[in-house]
Amino acid sequence: MLLNKKNVERSKSLSIGYSNKNHEMKMRADKLTMVLNVEVGIDLYERLIKRLKRMGEGEWEHYETSLIKCKRESKRPSRYRRAVTVSKGGRMFMHIGFEPINKSNRAMRIDIRPQHLTSEEMNKLIMWLDKRMKGELLPLLDTAWVTQVDVALDLYGCRLDDYIWGVHNTSKDDSYISENGLPGVRLGSVRSNLHMLVYEKVEITGTTRKFREVDGDLDINLNDHPRFLRIEARIRPDDKPGSKWKAPLMLKELIKISDPFERLEVYSTRLDTHLEIDKFFRERPKSFTLNAWKRHMGRAENTTRLSRRIEGTIEKHKIELFDKELVWKQWGKCLESLGSLVK
């Protein structure tokens, strides 16, 4: 069958044991976004973008670079007019945005994909990039701060419909499935400090098979490869340096972020069979999220506030899918792939 590339895993993650339901678990830092402490118009910025453009248009022995114009007419338009990408073998390592569209945006932002690199490879990439920037990048990395970090937790042999999913103190959720893709849900607002994606994937890491690509999708037999469920926590730290109200997350302090999975709530699917009011099941919610169930039950009873009996029934079916404390103790090992960036 044709499968969307977003549902195909080609990179390795750190094995961290097993869930309470005996699912093998893996975890990694999946994406990192940081901004540099440099202002538009100053001499340093002008020197950096001149070198970036030269780097993006050049040909190099170890990396493939490209200078691109960022798309502005899309669902999630870029905040920058130009960018340089650094990749190898079809895998993008880094995306450096500059020439901000709005004055509120920082002058330069760097997106990194740590899953494609070992710590040694990351260090080599940073040193290569710093050489292109004439030694002026490393000092900026020492004072850079994080605007988003994505943490991926994978449970093998687990499917989306095995459980009902929620995130504490969130009211928004959305079910989705991309064309030729596998199902997933979004929990929480994308504008909040934390939201999560829970979706199914297929792993082809280490396989010797060759896959036929058709219009950007892969022709793949799902039964030939391990399937797993990814719980992806997208964390957007509070603010930038100098704020009077909130503290920024500096790149060198990435180890200090709080466990995002503490807010994850998982419920047994037996919950639906224990809701005794028949009218709840005339039109069962299609989404496997707790918020979808609450909205469904609220409509059935014509109220926005659920009864204590129903709230109690929901609470009884809450489960601890994995030991959150033990899982988060592995975060430091996940950061090792970032090498000198966090040391």
Short mmCIF file of C-alpha atoms in Angstrom, two decimals:
data_model
loop_
_atom_site.label_atom_id
_atom_site.label_comp_id
_atom_site.label_asym_id
_atom_site.label_seq_id
_atom_site.Cartn_x
_atom_site.Cartn_y
_atom_site.Cartn_z
CA MET A 1 0.00 0.00 0.00
CA LEU A 2 1.02 3.64 -0.40
CA LEU A 3 1.93 5.22 2.92
CA ASN A 4 2.55 8.88 3.71
CA LYS A 5 6.21 9.54 4.54
CA LYS A 6 5.19 11.24 7.78
CA ASN A 7 4.06 7.84 9.04
CA VAL A 8 7.35 6.11 8.17
CA GLU A 9 10.22 6.12 10.68
CA ARG A 10 13.77 5.89 9.33
CA SER A 11 15.79 7.13 12.33
CA LYS A 12 16.77 5.41 15.53
CA SER A 13 15.62 6.33 19.02
CA LEU A 14 16.88 5.44 22.50
CA SER A 15 15.47 2.22 23.98
CA ILE A 16 14.20 2.99 27.49
CA GLY A 17 12.49 -0.23 28.62
CA TYR A 18 8.86 -1.31 28.65
CA SER A 19 5.50 0.20 29.54
CA ASN A 20 3.22 -1.15 32.24
CA LYS A 21 1.37 -2.94 29.40
CA ASN A 22 4.62 -4.50 28.12
CA HIS A 23 5.07 -2.23 25.11
CA GLU A 24 8.72 -1.70 24.19
CA MET A 25 9.43 2.03 24.56
CA LYS A 26 11.85 4.35 22.79
CA MET A 27 12.41 8.07 23.19
CA ARG A 28 14.34 10.93 21.62
CA ALA A 29 14.55 14.68 21.12
CA ASP A 30 12.75 14.95 17.81
CA LYS A 31 13.11 18.64 16.96
CA LEU A 32 14.77 21.68 18.47
CA THR A 33 14.12 25.32 17.61
CA MET A 34 16.29 28.09 19.00
CA VAL A 35 16.89 31.77 18.29
CA LEU A 36 20.19 33.61 18.34
CA ASN A 37 20.85 36.73 20.35
CA VAL A 38 21.51 39.00 17.38
CA GLU A 39 19.58 41.99 16.03
CA VAL A 40 18.65 42.92 12.47
CA GLY A 41 20.77 45.74 11.07
CA ILE A 42 23.85 45.40 13.26
CA ASP A 43 27.19 44.60 11.64
CA LEU A 44 27.31 41.07 13.07
CA TYR A 45 23.92 40.19 11.55
CA GLU A 46 24.93 41.58 8.15
CA ARG A 47 28.13 39.53 8.20
CA LEU A 48 26.28 36.36 9.17
CA ILE A 49 23.59 36.54 6.48
CA LYS A 50 26.20 37.34 3.83
CA ARG A 51 28.10 34.19 4.81
CA LEU A 52 24.91 32.15 5.05
CA LYS A 53 23.89 33.09 1.52
CA ARG A 54 27.33 32.19 0.25
CA MET A 55 27.15 28.87 2.09
CA GLY A 56 23.66 28.09 0.78
CA GLU A 57 24.69 28.67 -2.81
CA GLY A 58 27.96 26.71 -2.56
CA GLU A 59 28.85 23.05 -3.07
CA TRP A 60 30.50 21.20 -0.21
CA GLU A 61 32.19 17.86 0.30
CA HIS A 62 30.26 16.59 3.36
CA TYR A 63 26.92 18.43 3.26
CA GLU A 64 24.28 19.56 0.80
CA THR A 65 23.14 23.15 1.27
CA SER A 66 20.39 25.22 -0.31
CA LEU A 67 19.38 28.88 -0.15
CA ILE A 68 15.58 29.09 -0.35
CA LYS A 69 12.76 31.60 -0.27
CA CYS A 70 10.31 30.65 2.48
CA LYS A 71 6.67 30.04 1.55
CA ARG A 72 4.30 32.72 2.76
CA GLU A 73 1.04 31.38 1.32
CA SER A 74 0.48 28.21 3.33
CA LYS A 75 -1.41 26.97 6.39
CA ARG A 76 1.62 27.71 8.55
CA PRO A 77 3.58 30.45 6.76
CA SER A 78 7.21 31.01 7.70
CA ARG A 79 8.20 33.95 9.89
CA TYR A 80 11.27 34.48 7.71
CA ARG A 81 11.77 35.46 4.08
CA ARG A 82 14.92 33.43 3.47
CA ALA A 83 16.51 30.29 4.86
CA VAL A 84 19.47 28.00 4.36
CA THR A 85 19.06 24.24 4.74
CA VAL A 86 21.83 21.76 5.51
CA SER A 87 21.18 18.13 4.63
CA LYS A 88 22.75 14.89 3.44
CA GLY A 89 21.29 11.92 1.61
CA GLY A 90 17.79 13.38 1.65
CA ARG A 91 17.81 14.00 5.42
CA MET A 92 17.63 17.59 6.58
CA PHE A 93 19.85 18.35 9.57
CA MET A 94 19.29 22.06 9.97
CA HIS A 95 17.08 24.92 8.76
CA ILE A 96 18.36 28.46 9.42
CA GLY A 97 15.81 31.23 8.92
CA PHE A 98 16.75 34.90 8.54
CA GLU A 99 15.34 38.18 7.21
CA PRO A 100 12.31 38.17 9.58
CA ILE A 101 8.96 39.30 8.19
CA ASN A 102 7.78 40.98 11.40
CA LYS A 103 9.75 43.17 13.79
CA SER A 104 8.59 41.00 16.70
CA ASN A 105 10.46 37.99 15.28
CA ARG A 106 14.07 37.47 16.24
CA ALA A 107 16.67 38.08 13.54
CA MET A 108 17.75 34.47 13.13
CA ARG A 109 16.20 31.12 14.03
CA ILE A 110 17.69 27.62 13.79
CA ASP A 111 15.67 24.40 13.54
CA ILE A 112 17.60 21.19 14.18
CA ARG A 113 16.61 17.54 13.62
CA PRO A 114 18.72 15.68 16.23
CA GLN A 115 17.38 12.24 15.25
CA HIS A 116 19.46 12.23 12.08
CA LEU A 117 22.81 12.69 13.83
CA THR A 118 24.97 11.10 16.51
CA SER A 119 26.63 13.39 19.06
CA GLU A 120 29.90 13.15 17.12
CA GLU A 121 28.17 13.99 13.84
CA MET A 122 26.39 16.91 15.50
CA ASN A 123 29.67 18.30 16.79
CA LYS A 124 31.22 18.02 13.34
CA LEU A 125 28.25 19.83 11.80
CA ILE A 126 28.42 22.67 14.33
CA MET A 127 32.17 23.10 13.85
CA TRP A 128 31.77 23.04 10.05
CA LEU A 129 29.03 25.67 10.26
CA ASP A 130 31.05 27.83 12.65
CA LYS A 131 33.96 27.70 10.20
CA ARG A 132 31.66 28.98 7.45
CA MET A 133 30.61 31.79 9.83
CA LYS A 134 34.26 32.72 10.53
CA GLY A 135 34.04 31.68 14.18
CA GLU A 136 31.12 33.99 15.04
CA LEU A 137 28.46 31.28 15.51
CA LEU A 138 29.71 29.46 18.63
CA PRO A 139 29.54 32.54 20.91
CA LEU A 140 25.93 33.07 19.79
CA LEU A 141 25.03 29.46 20.57
CA ASP A 142 26.23 30.00 24.14
CA THR A 143 23.53 32.65 24.61
CA ALA A 144 20.79 31.12 22.40
CA TRP A 145 17.40 30.23 23.87
CA VAL A 146 14.86 27.57 22.96
CA THR A 147 11.45 28.42 21.48
CA GLN A 148 10.30 24.84 20.88
CA VAL A 149 11.46 21.33 21.64
CA ASP A 150 9.64 18.17 20.54
CA VAL A 151 10.01 14.97 22.57
CA ALA A 152 8.99 11.70 20.91
CA LEU A 153 7.97 8.70 23.03
CA ASP A 154 7.25 5.52 21.05
CA LEU A 155 5.27 2.49 22.22
CA TYR A 156 5.71 -0.58 20.01
CA GLY A 157 2.76 -2.86 19.39
CA CYS A 158 0.37 -0.11 20.51
CA ARG A 159 -2.42 1.43 18.40
CA LEU A 160 -4.31 4.68 18.74
CA ASP A 161 -7.63 2.95 19.42
CA ASP A 162 -6.19 0.81 22.24
CA TYR A 163 -6.83 3.67 24.67
CA ILE A 164 -8.63 6.98 25.14
CA TRP A 165 -6.25 9.95 25.26
CA GLY A 166 -6.19 13.29 27.03
CA VAL A 167 -3.90 16.05 28.33
CA HIS A 168 -4.67 17.62 31.72
CA ASN A 169 -6.07 21.17 31.61
CA THR A 170 -6.72 21.20 27.86
CA SER A 171 -10.09 21.55 26.14
CA LYS A 172 -9.08 21.43 22.49
CA ASP A 173 -8.50 18.27 20.50
CA ASP A 174 -8.63 17.19 16.90
CA SER A 175 -8.57 13.86 15.09
CA TYR A 176 -6.79 13.70 11.77
CA ILE A 177 -5.56 11.36 9.09
CA SER A 178 -3.46 12.57 6.18
CA GLU A 179 -3.86 11.23 2.67
CA ASN A 180 -2.52 7.64 2.60
CA GLY A 181 -1.66 8.12 6.26
CA LEU A 182 -2.31 6.45 9.61
CA PRO A 183 -4.66 7.87 12.27
CA GLY A 184 -3.71 10.42 14.90
CA VAL A 185 -5.06 12.97 17.38
CA ARG A 186 -3.91 16.40 18.49
CA LEU A 187 -4.38 17.19 22.19
CA GLY A 188 -4.34 20.82 23.27
CA SER A 189 -3.94 24.14 21.47
CA VAL A 190 -0.93 24.64 19.20
CA ARG A 191 -0.56 28.10 20.77
CA SER A 192 -0.20 26.77 24.31
CA ASN A 193 3.05 25.99 26.15
CA LEU A 194 2.38 22.29 25.61
CA HIS A 195 0.33 20.24 23.20
CA MET A 196 0.68 16.62 22.13
CA LEU A 197 0.23 14.53 19.02
CA VAL A 198 -0.58 10.84 19.31
CA TYR A 199 -0.32 8.96 16.02
CA GLU A 200 0.66 5.64 14.46
CA LYS A 201 3.88 4.99 12.54
CA VAL A 202 5.76 2.18 10.81
CA GLU A 203 9.49 1.63 11.40
CA ILE A 204 11.82 0.77 8.51
CA THR A 205 15.04 1.57 10.39
CA GLY A 206 17.80 -0.84 9.42
CA THR A 207 15.84 -2.65 6.74
CA THR A 208 17.62 -3.68 3.54
CA ARG A 209 14.45 -3.41 1.48
CA LYS A 210 14.18 -0.79 -1.22
CA PHE A 211 10.91 1.10 -1.44
CA ARG A 212 9.21 2.47 -4.50
CA GLU A 213 8.21 6.11 -4.14
CA VAL A 214 4.97 7.30 -5.74
CA ASP A 215 4.17 11.02 -5.62
CA GLY A 216 6.00 11.43 -2.33
CA ASP A 217 4.47 8.33 -0.67
CA LEU A 218 6.18 4.98 -0.11
CA ASP A 219 4.85 1.70 -1.45
CA ILE A 220 5.15 -0.48 1.62
CA ASN A 221 3.67 -3.65 3.13
CA LEU A 222 2.62 -2.78 6.68
CA ASN A 223 2.88 -6.40 7.80
CA ASP A 224 6.61 -6.52 7.02
CA HIS A 225 7.61 -3.83 9.51
CA PRO A 226 7.10 -2.98 13.20
CA ARG A 227 4.22 -0.61 13.94
CA PHE A 228 4.18 1.67 16.92
CA LEU A 229 2.34 4.59 18.49
CA ARG A 230 4.16 7.89 18.87
CA ILE A 231 3.30 10.30 21.69
CA GLU A 232 4.92 13.55 20.63
CA ALA A 233 5.08 16.33 23.21
CA ARG A 234 5.61 19.77 21.67
CA ILE A 235 6.93 22.16 24.29
CA ARG A 236 7.03 25.92 23.76
CA PRO A 237 8.99 27.51 26.65
CA ASP A 238 7.84 30.75 28.19
CA ASP A 239 9.78 33.74 26.96
CA LYS A 240 12.93 35.45 25.79
CA PRO A 241 15.71 36.93 27.96
CA GLY A 242 14.83 40.23 29.60
CA SER A 243 11.18 39.38 30.24
CA LYS A 244 9.86 40.71 33.56
CA TRP A 245 7.34 37.91 34.02
CA LYS A 246 8.70 34.65 32.66
CA ALA A 247 12.05 32.91 32.45
CA PRO A 248 13.40 31.77 29.07
CA LEU A 249 14.79 28.29 28.47
CA MET A 250 18.41 28.74 27.45
CA LEU A 251 19.88 26.18 25.08
CA LYS A 252 22.50 25.13 27.62
CA GLU A 253 19.75 24.47 30.18
CA LEU A 254 17.66 22.11 28.05
CA ILE A 255 18.13 19.34 30.60
CA LYS A 256 16.04 21.36 33.08
CA ILE A 257 12.68 21.23 31.30
CA SER A 258 9.83 19.67 33.26
CA ASP A 259 8.41 16.29 32.31
CA PRO A 260 5.75 17.00 29.64
CA PHE A 261 4.27 13.52 30.01
CA GLU A 262 3.13 14.33 33.56
CA ARG A 263 0.07 15.95 31.96
CA LEU A 264 -0.71 13.02 29.68
CA GLU A 265 -3.90 11.17 30.68
CA VAL A 266 -4.70 7.68 29.39
CA TYR A 267 -7.98 5.82 29.87
CA SER A 268 -9.09 2.28 29.21
CA THR A 269 -11.48 1.80 26.29
CA ARG A 270 -13.68 -0.12 28.75
CA LEU A 271 -14.84 3.33 29.75
CA ASP A 272 -17.39 3.35 26.94
CA THR A 273 -18.93 0.05 28.04
CA HIS A 274 -19.33 1.32 31.61
CA LEU A 275 -21.27 4.42 30.67
CA GLU A 276 -24.67 3.10 31.49
CA ILE A 277 -26.86 5.67 29.75
CA ASP A 278 -27.91 4.18 26.39
CA LYS A 279 -28.22 7.51 24.66
CA PHE A 280 -24.45 7.97 24.86
CA PHE A 281 -24.01 5.19 22.31
CA ARG A 282 -26.44 6.18 19.60
CA GLU A 283 -23.66 8.16 17.97
CA ARG A 284 -20.35 7.07 19.45
CA PRO A 285 -17.64 9.78 19.11
CA LYS A 286 -15.21 9.01 16.31
CA SER A 287 -12.21 10.47 18.13
CA PHE A 288 -10.30 8.47 20.76
CA THR A 289 -9.86 11.49 23.05
CA LEU A 290 -11.29 12.20 26.46
CA ASN A 291 -12.49 15.65 25.39
CA ALA A 292 -14.48 14.12 22.54
CA TRP A 293 -16.22 11.81 25.02
CA LYS A 294 -16.98 14.66 27.40
CA ARG A 295 -18.50 16.76 24.63
CA HIS A 296 -20.54 13.77 23.49
CA MET A 297 -21.89 13.08 26.96
CA GLY A 298 -22.59 16.77 27.55
CA ARG A 299 -24.71 16.94 24.40
CA ALA A 300 -26.55 13.78 25.41
CA GLU A 301 -27.49 15.29 28.77
CA ASN A 302 -27.90 18.81 27.36
CA THR A 303 -25.37 20.26 29.78
CA THR A 304 -21.84 21.61 29.78
CA ARG A 305 -21.09 20.16 33.21
CA LEU A 306 -20.90 16.39 33.67
CA SER A 307 -22.47 14.77 36.72
CA ARG A 308 -20.30 13.54 39.59
CA ARG A 309 -21.31 9.98 38.75
CA ILE A 310 -19.97 10.27 35.22
CA GLU A 311 -16.82 12.06 36.39
CA GLY A 312 -16.27 9.23 38.85
CA THR A 313 -16.74 6.63 36.12
CA ILE A 314 -14.18 8.39 33.97
CA GLU A 315 -11.67 8.58 36.82
CA LYS A 316 -12.04 4.85 37.57
CA HIS A 317 -10.88 4.02 34.06
CA LYS A 318 -7.74 6.15 34.17
CA ILE A 319 -4.61 4.02 33.83
CA GLU A 320 -0.85 4.49 34.21
CA LEU A 321 0.35 3.33 30.82
CA PHE A 322 3.99 3.82 31.79
CA ASP A 323 6.07 4.99 34.74
CA LYS A 324 6.42 8.71 33.94
CA GLU A 325 9.22 9.32 36.41
CA LEU A 326 11.37 6.48 35.07
CA VAL A 327 10.73 7.56 31.48
CA TRP A 328 11.77 11.16 32.10
CA LYS A 329 14.98 10.09 33.79
CA GLN A 330 16.13 9.11 30.30
CA TRP A 331 15.83 12.67 28.98
CA GLY A 332 19.49 13.41 29.68
CA LYS A 333 20.55 10.44 27.52
CA CYS A 334 18.28 11.68 24.72
CA LEU A 335 20.11 15.01 24.77
CA GLU A 336 23.45 13.32 24.11
CA SER A 337 22.69 13.43 20.38
CA LEU A 338 22.93 17.23 20.60
CA GLY A 339 26.59 17.00 21.54
CA SER A 340 28.32 20.27 22.37
CA LEU A 341 25.12 22.29 21.81
CA VAL A 342 23.99 21.51 25.35
CA LYS A 343 27.37 21.20 27.06
#
